[in-house]
PDB file of C-alpha atoms in Angstrom:
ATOM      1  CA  UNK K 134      -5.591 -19.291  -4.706  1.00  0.00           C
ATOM      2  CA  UNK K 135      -3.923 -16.719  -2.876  1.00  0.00           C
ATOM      3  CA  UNK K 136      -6.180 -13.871  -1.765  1.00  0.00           C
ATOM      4  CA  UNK K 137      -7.247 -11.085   0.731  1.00  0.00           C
ATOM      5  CA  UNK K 138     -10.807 -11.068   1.368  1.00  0.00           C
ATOM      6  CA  UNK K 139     -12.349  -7.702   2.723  1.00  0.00           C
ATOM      7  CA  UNK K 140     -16.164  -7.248   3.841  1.00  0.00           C
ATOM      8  CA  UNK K 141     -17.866  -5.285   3.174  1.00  0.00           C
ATOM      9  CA  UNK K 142     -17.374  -3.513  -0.040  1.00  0.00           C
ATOM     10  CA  UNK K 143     -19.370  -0.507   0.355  1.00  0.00           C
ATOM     11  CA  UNK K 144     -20.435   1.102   4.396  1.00  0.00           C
ATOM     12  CA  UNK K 145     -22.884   3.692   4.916  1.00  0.00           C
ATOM     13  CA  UNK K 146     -22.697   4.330   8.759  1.00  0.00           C
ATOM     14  CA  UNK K 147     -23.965   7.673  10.956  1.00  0.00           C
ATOM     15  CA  UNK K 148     -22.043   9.610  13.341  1.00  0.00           C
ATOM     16  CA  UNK K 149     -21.388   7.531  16.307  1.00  0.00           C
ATOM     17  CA  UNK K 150     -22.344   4.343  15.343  1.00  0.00           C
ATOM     18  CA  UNK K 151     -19.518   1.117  15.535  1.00  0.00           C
ATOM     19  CA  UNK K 152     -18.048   0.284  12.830  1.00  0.00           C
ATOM     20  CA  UNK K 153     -16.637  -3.036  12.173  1.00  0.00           C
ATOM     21  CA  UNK K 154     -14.427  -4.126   8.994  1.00  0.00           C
ATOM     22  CA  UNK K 155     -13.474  -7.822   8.165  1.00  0.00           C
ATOM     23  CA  UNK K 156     -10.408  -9.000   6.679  1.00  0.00           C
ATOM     24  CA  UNK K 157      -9.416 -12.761   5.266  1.00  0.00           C
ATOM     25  CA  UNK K 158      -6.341 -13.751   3.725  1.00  0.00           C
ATOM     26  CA  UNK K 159      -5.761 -17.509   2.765  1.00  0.00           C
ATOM     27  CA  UNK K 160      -1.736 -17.754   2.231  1.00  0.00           C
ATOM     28  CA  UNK K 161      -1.075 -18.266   5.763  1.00  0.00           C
ATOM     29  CA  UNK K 162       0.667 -14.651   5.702  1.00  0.00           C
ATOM     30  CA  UNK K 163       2.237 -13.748   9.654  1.00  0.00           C
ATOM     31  CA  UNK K 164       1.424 -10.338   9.376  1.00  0.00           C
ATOM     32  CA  UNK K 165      -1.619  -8.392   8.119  1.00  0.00           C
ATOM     33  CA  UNK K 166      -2.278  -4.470   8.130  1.00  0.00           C
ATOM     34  CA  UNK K 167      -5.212  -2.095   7.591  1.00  0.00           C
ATOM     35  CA  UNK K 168      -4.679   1.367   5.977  1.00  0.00           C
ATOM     36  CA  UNK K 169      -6.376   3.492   4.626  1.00  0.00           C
ATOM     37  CA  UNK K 170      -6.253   5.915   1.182  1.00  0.00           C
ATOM     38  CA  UNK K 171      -7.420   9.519   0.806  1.00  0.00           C
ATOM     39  CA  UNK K 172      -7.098  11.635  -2.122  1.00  0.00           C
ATOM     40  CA  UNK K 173      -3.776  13.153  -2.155  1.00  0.00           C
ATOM     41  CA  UNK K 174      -2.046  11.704   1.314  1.00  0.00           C
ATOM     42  CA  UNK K 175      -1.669   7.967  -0.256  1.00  0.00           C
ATOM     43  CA  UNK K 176      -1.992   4.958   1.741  1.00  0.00           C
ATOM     44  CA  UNK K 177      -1.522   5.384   5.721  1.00  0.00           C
ATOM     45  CA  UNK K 178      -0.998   2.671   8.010  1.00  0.00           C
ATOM     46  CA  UNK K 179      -3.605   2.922  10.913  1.00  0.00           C
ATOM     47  CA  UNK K 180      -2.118  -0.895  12.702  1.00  0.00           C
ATOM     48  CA  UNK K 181      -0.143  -3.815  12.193  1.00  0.00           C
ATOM     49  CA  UNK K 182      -0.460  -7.242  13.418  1.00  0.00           C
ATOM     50  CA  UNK K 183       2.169  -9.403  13.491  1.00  0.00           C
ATOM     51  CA  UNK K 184       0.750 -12.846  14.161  1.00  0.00           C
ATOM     52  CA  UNK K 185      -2.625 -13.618  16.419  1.00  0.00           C
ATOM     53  CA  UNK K 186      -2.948 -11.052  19.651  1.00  0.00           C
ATOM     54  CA  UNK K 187       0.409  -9.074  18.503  1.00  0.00           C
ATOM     55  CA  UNK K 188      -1.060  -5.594  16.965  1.00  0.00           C
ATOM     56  CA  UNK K 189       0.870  -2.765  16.806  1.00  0.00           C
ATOM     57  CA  UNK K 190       0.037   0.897  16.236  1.00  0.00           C
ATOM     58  CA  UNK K 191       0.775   2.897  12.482  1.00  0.00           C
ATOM     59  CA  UNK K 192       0.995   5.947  11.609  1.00  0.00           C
ATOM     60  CA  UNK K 193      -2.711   7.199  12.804  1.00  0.00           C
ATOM     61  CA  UNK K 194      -4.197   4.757  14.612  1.00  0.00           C
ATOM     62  CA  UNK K 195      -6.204   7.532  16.839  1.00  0.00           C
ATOM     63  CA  UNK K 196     -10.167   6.304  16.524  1.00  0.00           C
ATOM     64  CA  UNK K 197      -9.143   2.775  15.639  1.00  0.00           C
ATOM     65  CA  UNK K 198      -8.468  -0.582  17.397  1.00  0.00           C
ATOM     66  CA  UNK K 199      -8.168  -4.187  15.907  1.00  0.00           C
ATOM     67  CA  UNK K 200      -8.630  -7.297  16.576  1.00  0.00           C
ATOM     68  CA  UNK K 201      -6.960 -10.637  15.578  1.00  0.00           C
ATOM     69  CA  UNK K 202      -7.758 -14.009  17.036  1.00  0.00           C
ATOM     70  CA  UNK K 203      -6.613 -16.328  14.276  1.00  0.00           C
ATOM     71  CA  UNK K 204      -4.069 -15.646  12.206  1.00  0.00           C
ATOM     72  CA  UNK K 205      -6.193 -15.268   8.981  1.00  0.00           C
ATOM     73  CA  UNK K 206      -8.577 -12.933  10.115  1.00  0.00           C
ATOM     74  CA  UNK K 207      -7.837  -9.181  11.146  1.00  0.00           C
ATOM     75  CA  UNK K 208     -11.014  -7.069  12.166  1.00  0.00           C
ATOM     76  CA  UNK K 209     -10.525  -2.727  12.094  1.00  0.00           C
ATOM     77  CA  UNK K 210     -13.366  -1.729  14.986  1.00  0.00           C
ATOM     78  CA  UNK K 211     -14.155   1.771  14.914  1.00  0.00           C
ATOM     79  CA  UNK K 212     -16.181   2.914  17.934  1.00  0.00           C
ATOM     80  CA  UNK K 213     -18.640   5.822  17.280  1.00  0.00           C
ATOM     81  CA  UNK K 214     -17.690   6.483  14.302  1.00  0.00           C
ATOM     82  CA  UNK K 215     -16.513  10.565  12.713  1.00  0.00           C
ATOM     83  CA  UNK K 216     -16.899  12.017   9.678  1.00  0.00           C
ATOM     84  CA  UNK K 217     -13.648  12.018   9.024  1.00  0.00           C
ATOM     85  CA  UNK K 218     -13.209   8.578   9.094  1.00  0.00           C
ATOM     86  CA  UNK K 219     -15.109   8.669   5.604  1.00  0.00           C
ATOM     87  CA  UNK K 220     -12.599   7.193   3.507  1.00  0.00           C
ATOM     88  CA  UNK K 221     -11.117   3.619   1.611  1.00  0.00           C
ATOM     89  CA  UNK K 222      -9.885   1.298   3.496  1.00  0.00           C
ATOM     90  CA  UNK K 223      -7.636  -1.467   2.497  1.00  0.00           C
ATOM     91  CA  UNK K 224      -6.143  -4.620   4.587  1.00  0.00           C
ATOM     92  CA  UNK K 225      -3.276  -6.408   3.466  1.00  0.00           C
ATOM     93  CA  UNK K 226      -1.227  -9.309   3.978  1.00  0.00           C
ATOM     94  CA  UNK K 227       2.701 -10.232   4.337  1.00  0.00           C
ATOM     95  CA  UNK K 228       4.433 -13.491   4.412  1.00  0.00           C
ATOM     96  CA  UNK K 229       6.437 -12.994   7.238  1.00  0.00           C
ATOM     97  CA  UNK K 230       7.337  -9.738  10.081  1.00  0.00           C
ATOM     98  CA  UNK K 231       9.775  -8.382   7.765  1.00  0.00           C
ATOM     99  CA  UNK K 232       8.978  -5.443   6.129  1.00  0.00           C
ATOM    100  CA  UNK K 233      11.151  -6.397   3.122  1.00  0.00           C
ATOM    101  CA  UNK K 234       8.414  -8.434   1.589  1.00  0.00           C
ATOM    102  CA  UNK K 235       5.380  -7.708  -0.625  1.00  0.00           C
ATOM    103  CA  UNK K 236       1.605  -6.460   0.408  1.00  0.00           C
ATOM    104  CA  UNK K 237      -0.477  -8.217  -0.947  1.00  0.00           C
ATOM    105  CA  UNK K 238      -4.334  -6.288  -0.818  1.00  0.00           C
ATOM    106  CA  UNK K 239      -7.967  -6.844  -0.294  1.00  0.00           C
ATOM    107  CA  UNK K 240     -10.213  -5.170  -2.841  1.00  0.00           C
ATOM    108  CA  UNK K 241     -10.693  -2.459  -0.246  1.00  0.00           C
ATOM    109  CA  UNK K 242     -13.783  -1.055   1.911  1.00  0.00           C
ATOM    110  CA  UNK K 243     -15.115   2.415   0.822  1.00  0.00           C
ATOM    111  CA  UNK K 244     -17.049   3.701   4.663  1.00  0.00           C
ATOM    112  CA  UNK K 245     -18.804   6.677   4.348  1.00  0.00           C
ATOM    113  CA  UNK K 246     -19.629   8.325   7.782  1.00  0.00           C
ATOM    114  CA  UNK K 247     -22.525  10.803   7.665  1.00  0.00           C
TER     115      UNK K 247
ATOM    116  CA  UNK U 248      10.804   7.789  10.697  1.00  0.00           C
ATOM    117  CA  UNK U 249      10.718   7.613   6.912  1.00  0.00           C
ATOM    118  CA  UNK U 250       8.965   9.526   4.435  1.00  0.00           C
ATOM    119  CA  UNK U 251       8.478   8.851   1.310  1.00  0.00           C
ATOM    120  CA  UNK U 252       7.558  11.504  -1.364  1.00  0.00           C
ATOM    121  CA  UNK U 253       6.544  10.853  -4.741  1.00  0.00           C
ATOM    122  CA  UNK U 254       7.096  14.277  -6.832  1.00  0.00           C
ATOM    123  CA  UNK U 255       4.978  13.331 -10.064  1.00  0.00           C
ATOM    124  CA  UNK U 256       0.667  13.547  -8.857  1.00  0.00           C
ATOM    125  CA  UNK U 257       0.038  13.253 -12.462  1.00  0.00           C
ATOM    126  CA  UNK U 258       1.558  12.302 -15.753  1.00  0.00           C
ATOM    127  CA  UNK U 259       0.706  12.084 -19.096  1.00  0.00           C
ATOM    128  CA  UNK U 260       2.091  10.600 -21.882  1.00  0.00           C
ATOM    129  CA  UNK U 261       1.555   8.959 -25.276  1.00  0.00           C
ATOM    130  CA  UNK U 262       1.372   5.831 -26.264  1.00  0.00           C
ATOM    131  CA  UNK U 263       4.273   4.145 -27.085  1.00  0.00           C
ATOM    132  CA  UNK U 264       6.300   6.747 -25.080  1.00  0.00           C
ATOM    133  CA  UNK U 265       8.082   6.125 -22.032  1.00  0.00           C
ATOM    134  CA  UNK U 266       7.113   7.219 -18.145  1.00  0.00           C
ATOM    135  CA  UNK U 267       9.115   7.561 -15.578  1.00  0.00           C
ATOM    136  CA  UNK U 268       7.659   8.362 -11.728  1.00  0.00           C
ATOM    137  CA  UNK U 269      10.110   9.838  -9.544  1.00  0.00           C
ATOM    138  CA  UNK U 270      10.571   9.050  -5.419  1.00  0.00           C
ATOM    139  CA  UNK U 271      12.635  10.403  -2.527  1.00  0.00           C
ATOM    140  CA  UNK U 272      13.121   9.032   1.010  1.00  0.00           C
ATOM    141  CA  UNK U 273      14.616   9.824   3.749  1.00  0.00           C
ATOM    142  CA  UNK U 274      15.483   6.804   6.395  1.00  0.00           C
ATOM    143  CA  UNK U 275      18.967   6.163   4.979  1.00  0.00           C
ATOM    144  CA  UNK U 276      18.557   2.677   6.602  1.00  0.00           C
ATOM    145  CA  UNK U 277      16.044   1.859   3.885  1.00  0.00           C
ATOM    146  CA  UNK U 278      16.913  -0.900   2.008  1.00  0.00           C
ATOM    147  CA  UNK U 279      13.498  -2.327   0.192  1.00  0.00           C
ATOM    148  CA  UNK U 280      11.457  -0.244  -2.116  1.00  0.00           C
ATOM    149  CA  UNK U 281       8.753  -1.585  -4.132  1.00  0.00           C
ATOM    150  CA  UNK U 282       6.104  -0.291  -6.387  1.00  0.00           C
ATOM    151  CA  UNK U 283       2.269  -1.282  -6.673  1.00  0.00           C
ATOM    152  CA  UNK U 284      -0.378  -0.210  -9.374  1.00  0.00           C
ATOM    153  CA  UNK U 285      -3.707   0.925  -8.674  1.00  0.00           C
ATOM    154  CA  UNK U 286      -6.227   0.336 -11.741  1.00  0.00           C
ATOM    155  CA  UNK U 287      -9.321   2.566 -11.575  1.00  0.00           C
ATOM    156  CA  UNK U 288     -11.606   1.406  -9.084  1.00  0.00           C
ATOM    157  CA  UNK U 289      -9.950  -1.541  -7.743  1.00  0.00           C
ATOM    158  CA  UNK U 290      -7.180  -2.414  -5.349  1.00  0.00           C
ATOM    159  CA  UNK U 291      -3.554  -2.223  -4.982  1.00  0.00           C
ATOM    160  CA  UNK U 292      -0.969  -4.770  -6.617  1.00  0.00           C
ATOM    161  CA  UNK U 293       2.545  -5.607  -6.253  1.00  0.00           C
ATOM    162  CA  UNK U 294       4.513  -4.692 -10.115  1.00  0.00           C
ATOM    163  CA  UNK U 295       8.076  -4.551  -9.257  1.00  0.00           C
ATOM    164  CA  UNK U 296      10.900  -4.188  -6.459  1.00  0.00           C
ATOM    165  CA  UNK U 297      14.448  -3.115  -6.316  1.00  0.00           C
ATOM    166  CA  UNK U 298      16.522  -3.820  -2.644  1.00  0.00           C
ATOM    167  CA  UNK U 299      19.560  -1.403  -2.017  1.00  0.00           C
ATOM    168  CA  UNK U 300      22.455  -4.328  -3.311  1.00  0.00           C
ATOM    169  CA  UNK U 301      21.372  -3.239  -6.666  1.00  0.00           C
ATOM    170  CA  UNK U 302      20.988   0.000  -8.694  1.00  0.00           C
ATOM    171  CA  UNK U 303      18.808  -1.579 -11.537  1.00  0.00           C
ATOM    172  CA  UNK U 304      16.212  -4.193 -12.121  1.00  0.00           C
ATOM    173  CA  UNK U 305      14.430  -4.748 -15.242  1.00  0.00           C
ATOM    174  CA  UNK U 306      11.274  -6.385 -15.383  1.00  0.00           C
ATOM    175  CA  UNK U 307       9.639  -6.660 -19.013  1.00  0.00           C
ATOM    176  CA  UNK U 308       9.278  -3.136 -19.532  1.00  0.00           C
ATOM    177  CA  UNK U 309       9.593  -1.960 -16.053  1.00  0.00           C
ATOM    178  CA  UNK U 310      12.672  -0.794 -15.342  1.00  0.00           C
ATOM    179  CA  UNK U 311      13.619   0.342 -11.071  1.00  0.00           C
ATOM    180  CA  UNK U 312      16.621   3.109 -10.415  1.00  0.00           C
ATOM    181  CA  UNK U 313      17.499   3.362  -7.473  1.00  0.00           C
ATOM    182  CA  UNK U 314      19.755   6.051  -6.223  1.00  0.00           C
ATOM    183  CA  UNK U 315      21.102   5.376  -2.587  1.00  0.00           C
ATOM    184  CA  UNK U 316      23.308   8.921  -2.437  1.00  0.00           C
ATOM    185  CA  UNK U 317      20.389  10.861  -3.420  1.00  0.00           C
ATOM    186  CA  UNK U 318      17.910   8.327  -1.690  1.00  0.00           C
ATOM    187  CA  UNK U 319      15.891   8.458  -4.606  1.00  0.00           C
ATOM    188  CA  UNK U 320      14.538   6.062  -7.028  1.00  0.00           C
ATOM    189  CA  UNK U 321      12.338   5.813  -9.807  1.00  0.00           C
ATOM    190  CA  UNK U 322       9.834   3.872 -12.304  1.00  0.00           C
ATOM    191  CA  UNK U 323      10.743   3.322 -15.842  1.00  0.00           C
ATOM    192  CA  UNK U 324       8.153   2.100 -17.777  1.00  0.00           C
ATOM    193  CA  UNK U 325       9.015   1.907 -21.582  1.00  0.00           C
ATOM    194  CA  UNK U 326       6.917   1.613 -24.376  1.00  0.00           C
ATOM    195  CA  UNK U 327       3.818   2.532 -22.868  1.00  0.00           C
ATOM    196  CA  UNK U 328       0.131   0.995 -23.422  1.00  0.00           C
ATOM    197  CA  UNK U 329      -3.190   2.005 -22.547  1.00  0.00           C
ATOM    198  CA  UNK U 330      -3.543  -0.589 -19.758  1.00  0.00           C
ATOM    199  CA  UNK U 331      -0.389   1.105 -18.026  1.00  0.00           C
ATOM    200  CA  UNK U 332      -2.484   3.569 -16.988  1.00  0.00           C
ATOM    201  CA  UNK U 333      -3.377   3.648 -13.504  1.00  0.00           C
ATOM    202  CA  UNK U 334      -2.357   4.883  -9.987  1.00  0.00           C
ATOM    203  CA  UNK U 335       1.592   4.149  -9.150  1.00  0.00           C
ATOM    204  CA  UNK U 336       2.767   4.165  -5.927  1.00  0.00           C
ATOM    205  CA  UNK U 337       6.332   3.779  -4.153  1.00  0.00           C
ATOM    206  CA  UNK U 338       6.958   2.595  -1.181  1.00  0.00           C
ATOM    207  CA  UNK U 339      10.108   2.224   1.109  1.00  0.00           C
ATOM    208  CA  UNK U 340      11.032   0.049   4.371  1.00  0.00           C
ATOM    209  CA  UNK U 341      14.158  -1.359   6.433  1.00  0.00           C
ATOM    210  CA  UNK U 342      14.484  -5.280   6.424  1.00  0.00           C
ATOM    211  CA  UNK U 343      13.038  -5.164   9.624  1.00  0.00           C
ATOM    212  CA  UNK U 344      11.583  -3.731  12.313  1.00  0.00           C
ATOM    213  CA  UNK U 345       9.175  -0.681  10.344  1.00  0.00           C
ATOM    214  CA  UNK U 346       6.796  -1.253   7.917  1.00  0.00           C
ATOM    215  CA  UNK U 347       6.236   0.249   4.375  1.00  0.00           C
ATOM    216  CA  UNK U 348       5.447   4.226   3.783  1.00  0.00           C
ATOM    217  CA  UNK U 349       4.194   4.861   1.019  1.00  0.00           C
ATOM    218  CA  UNK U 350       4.376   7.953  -1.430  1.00  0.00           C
ATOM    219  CA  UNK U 351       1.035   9.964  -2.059  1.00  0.00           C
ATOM    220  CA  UNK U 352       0.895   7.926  -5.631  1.00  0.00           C
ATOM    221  CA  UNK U 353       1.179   9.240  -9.320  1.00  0.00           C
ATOM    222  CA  UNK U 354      -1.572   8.785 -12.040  1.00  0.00           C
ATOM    223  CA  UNK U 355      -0.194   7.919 -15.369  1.00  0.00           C
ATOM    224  CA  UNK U 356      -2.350   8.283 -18.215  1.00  0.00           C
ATOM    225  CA  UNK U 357      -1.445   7.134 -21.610  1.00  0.00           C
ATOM    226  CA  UNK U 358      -3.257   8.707 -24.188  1.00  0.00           C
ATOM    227  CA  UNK U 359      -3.287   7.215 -27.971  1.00  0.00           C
TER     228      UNK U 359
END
């Protein structure tokens, strides 16, 4: 059964605590992502990682760092979290380091940061 | 790098009509650009694809255009039903070497 697992679902947090977001995937995929979706900027990549201990930076990954010791799990840390990192965040999964291929998503992580 | 813009934020249509969702880019190395649907609530899926050694794929009733002069392309989807509607959103990468941008998304709503 081929599937992204996130965890939590739903994250209440306060300003300045750490925030940590889990990610599964069960395909054997090479490369995994976390972005996240905002009303009215779309989906942006905050990192890449491209097999265990090879992450890469997106387009915003200021506030963020990850963490990936097997190659099915990909963690999003946020350290002291802001207000501003309120917002729905989605890992996904690719078979392989091109970028030619298909995402395939977890169900997503709604944080709210108060 | 490449940015993708998706010109439609909303669109409505009826039932049984057809929708079409419009997107530019601008890496003119771009060479993979698929689409994924967003139902209410839930997550992102994979619905179709077009790569730049075609202009057209049909896929049921999805239909992909892809325009590499204008570097635009765009989502058919004929003979719309209620379960079409949801979030759309392109995306666009190289083979290799970048990673997927994706366009700010579209809501299509088909009304009866």
């Amino acid at each position: 059964d081929m599937k992204v697992t996130q965890m939590p679902r739903y994250l209440i947090k306060r300003m300045g605590e750490n925030v940590l977001l889990e990610c599964g995937q069960d395909m054997s995929h090479e490369t995994m992502y976390w972005y996240r979706q905002d009303p009215g900027l779309g989906l942006q990549l905050i990192y890449i990682s491209y097999d265990v201990d090879s992450n890469s930076e997106g387009d915003i990954p200021k506030g963020y760092r990850v963490s990936r010791k097997k190659r099915e799990h990909f963690s999003l840390i946020l350290d002291s979290a802001k207000t501003n990192q309120t917002s729905v965040y989605f890992c996904a999964s690719s078979r392989d380091w091109s970028s030619a291929e298909t995402l395939y998503f977890g169900s997503g992580t709604r944080l709210t940061v108060l | 790098g490449e940015k993708v813009e998706q010109h439609e934020s909303t669109l409505s249509v009826r039932e049984g009509d057809s929708a079409v969702i419009n997107c530019t880019y601008t890496d003119t190395a771009s060479s993979y650009f698929p689409w994924y649907k967003q139902e209410a609530g839930k997550s992102l899926h994979f619905v179709i694809d077009i790569r730049s050694n075609v202009d057209r794929k049909q896929s049921q009733r999805l239909i992909v255009l892809l325009d590499k002069k204008a570097k635009r392309f765009s989502l058919h989807i004929t003979a719309t039903q209620p379960e079409d509607s949801a979030i759309y959103f392109c995306a666009a990468s190289r083979n290799s070497g970048t990673y997927q941008r994706f366009g700010t998304g579209t809501k299509l709503q088909v009304v009866p």
